[in-house]
PDB file of C-alpha atoms in Angstrom:
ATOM      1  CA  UNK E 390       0.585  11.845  -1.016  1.00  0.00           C
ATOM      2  CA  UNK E 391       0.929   9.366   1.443  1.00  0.00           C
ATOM      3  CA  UNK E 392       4.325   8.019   2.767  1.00  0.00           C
ATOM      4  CA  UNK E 393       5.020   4.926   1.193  1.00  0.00           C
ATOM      5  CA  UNK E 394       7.698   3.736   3.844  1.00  0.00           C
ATOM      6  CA  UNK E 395       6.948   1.300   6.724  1.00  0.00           C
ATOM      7  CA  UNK E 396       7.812   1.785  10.485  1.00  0.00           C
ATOM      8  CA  UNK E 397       9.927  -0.526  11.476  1.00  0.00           C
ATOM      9  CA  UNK E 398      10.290  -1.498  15.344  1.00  0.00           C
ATOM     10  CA  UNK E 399      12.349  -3.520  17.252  1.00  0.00           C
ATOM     11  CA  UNK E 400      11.435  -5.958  20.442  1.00  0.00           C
ATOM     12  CA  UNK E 401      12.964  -5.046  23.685  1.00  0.00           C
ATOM     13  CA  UNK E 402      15.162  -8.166  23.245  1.00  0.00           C
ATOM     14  CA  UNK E 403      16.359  -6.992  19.620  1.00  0.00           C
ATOM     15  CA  UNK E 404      17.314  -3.430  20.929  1.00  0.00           C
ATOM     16  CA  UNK E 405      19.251  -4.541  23.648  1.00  0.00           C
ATOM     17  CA  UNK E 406      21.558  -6.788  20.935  1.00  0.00           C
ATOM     18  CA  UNK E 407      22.494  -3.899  18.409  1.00  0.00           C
ATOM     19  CA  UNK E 408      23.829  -2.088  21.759  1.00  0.00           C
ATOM     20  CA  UNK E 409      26.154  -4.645  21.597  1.00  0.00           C
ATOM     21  CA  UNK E 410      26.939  -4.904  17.748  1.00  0.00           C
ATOM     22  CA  UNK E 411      30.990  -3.042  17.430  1.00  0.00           C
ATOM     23  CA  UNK E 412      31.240   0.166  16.129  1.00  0.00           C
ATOM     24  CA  UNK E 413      32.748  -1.023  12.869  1.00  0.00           C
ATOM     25  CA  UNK E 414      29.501  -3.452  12.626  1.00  0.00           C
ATOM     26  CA  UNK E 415      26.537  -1.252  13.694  1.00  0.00           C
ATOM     27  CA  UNK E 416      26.859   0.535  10.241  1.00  0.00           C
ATOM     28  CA  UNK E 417      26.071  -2.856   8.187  1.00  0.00           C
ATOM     29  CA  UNK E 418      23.272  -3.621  10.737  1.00  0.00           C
ATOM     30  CA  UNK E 419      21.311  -0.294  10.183  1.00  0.00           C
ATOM     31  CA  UNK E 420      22.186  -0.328   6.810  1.00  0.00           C
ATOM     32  CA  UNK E 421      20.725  -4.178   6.558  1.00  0.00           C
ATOM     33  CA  UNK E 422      17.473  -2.684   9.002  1.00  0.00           C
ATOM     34  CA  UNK E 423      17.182   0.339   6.644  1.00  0.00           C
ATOM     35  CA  UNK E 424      15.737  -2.100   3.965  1.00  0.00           C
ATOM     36  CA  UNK E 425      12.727  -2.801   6.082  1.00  0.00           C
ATOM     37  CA  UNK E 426      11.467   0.654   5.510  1.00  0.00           C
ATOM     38  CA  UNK E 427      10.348  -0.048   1.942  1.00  0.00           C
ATOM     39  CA  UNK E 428       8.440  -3.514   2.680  1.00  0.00           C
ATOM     40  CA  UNK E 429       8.213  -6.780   3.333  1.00  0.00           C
ATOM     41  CA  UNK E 430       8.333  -8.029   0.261  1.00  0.00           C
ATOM     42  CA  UNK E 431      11.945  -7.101  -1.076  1.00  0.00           C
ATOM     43  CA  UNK E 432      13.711  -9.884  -3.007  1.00  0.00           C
ATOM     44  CA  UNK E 433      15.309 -12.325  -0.992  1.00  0.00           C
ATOM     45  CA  UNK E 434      12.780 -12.091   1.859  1.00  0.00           C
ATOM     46  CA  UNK E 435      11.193 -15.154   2.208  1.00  0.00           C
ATOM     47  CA  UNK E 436       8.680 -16.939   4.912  1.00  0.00           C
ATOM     48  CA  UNK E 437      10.128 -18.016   8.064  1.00  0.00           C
ATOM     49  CA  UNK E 438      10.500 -21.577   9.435  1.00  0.00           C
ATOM     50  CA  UNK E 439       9.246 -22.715   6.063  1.00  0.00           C
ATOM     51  CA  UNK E 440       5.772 -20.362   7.172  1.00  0.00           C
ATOM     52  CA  UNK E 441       5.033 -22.482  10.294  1.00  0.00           C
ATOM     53  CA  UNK E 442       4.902 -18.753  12.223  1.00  0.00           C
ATOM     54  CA  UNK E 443       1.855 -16.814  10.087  1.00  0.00           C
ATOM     55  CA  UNK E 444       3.533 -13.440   9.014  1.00  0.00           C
ATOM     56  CA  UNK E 445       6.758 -13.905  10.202  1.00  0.00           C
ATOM     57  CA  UNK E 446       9.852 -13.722   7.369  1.00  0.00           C
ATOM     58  CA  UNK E 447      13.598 -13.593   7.157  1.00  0.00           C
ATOM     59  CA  UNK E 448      16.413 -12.221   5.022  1.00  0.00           C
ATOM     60  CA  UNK E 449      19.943 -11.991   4.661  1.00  0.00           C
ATOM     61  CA  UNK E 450      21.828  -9.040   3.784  1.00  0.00           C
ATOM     62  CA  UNK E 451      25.058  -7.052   4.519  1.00  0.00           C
ATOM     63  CA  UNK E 452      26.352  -9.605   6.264  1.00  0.00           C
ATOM     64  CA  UNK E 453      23.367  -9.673   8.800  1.00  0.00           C
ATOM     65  CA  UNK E 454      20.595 -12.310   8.975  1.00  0.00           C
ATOM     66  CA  UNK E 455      17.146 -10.610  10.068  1.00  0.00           C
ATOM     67  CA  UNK E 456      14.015 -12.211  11.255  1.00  0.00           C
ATOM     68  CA  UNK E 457      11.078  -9.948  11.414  1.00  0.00           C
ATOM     69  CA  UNK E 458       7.415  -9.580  11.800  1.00  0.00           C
ATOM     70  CA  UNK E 459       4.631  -8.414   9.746  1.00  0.00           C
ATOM     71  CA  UNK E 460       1.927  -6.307  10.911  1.00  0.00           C
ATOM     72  CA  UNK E 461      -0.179  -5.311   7.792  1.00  0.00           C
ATOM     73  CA  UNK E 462      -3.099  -3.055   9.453  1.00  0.00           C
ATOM     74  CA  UNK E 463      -0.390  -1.150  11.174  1.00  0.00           C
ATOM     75  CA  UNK E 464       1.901  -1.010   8.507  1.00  0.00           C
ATOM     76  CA  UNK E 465       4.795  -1.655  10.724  1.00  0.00           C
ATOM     77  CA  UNK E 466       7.461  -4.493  10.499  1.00  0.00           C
ATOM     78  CA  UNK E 467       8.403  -5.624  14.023  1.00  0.00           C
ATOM     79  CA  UNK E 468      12.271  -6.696  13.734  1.00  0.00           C
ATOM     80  CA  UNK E 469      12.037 -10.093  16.472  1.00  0.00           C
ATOM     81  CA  UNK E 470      15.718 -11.146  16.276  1.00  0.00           C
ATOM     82  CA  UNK E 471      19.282 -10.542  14.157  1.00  0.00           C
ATOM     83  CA  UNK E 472      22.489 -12.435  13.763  1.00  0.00           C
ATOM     84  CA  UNK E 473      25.462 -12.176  12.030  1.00  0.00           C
ATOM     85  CA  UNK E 474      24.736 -14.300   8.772  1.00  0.00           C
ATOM     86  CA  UNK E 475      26.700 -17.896   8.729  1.00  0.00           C
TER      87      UNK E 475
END
């Protein structure tokens, strides 16, 4: 049976940001990155920039906004950038 989970990888720029997420924070972040493993089409995930960048979507969730990536042939979501959520 295959695996039905996605590999998720960050850019250069995105790992060198959750080195600097607090201790008491970096569990919501992995937590919030954890989600990624299942797909990119979770509820709450929706297009980014209103789809002007092809394959590229956002979402929102334990207190972290994520912008990632799609790459369907490799079956990998490529996590480009995260924030705290406003």
């Amino acid at each position: 049976m295959p695996d039905p989970r996605w590999v998720v990888r960050l850019t250069p720029d995105a790992v060198a940001d959750k080195y600097k997420v607090s201790r008491g924070e970096a569990a919501q972040l992995s937590e919030a990155l954890a989600v990624l493993y299942h797909g990119p089409a979770a509820p709450g995930h929706k297009p980014y920039a209103d789809g002007l960048f092809a394959n590229t979507f956002e979402f929102a969730y334990n207190g972290y906004r994520i912008i990632y990536e799609v790459l369907l042939e490799q079956r990998t979501i490529r996590v480009l950038y995260f924030a705290p959520a406003p």
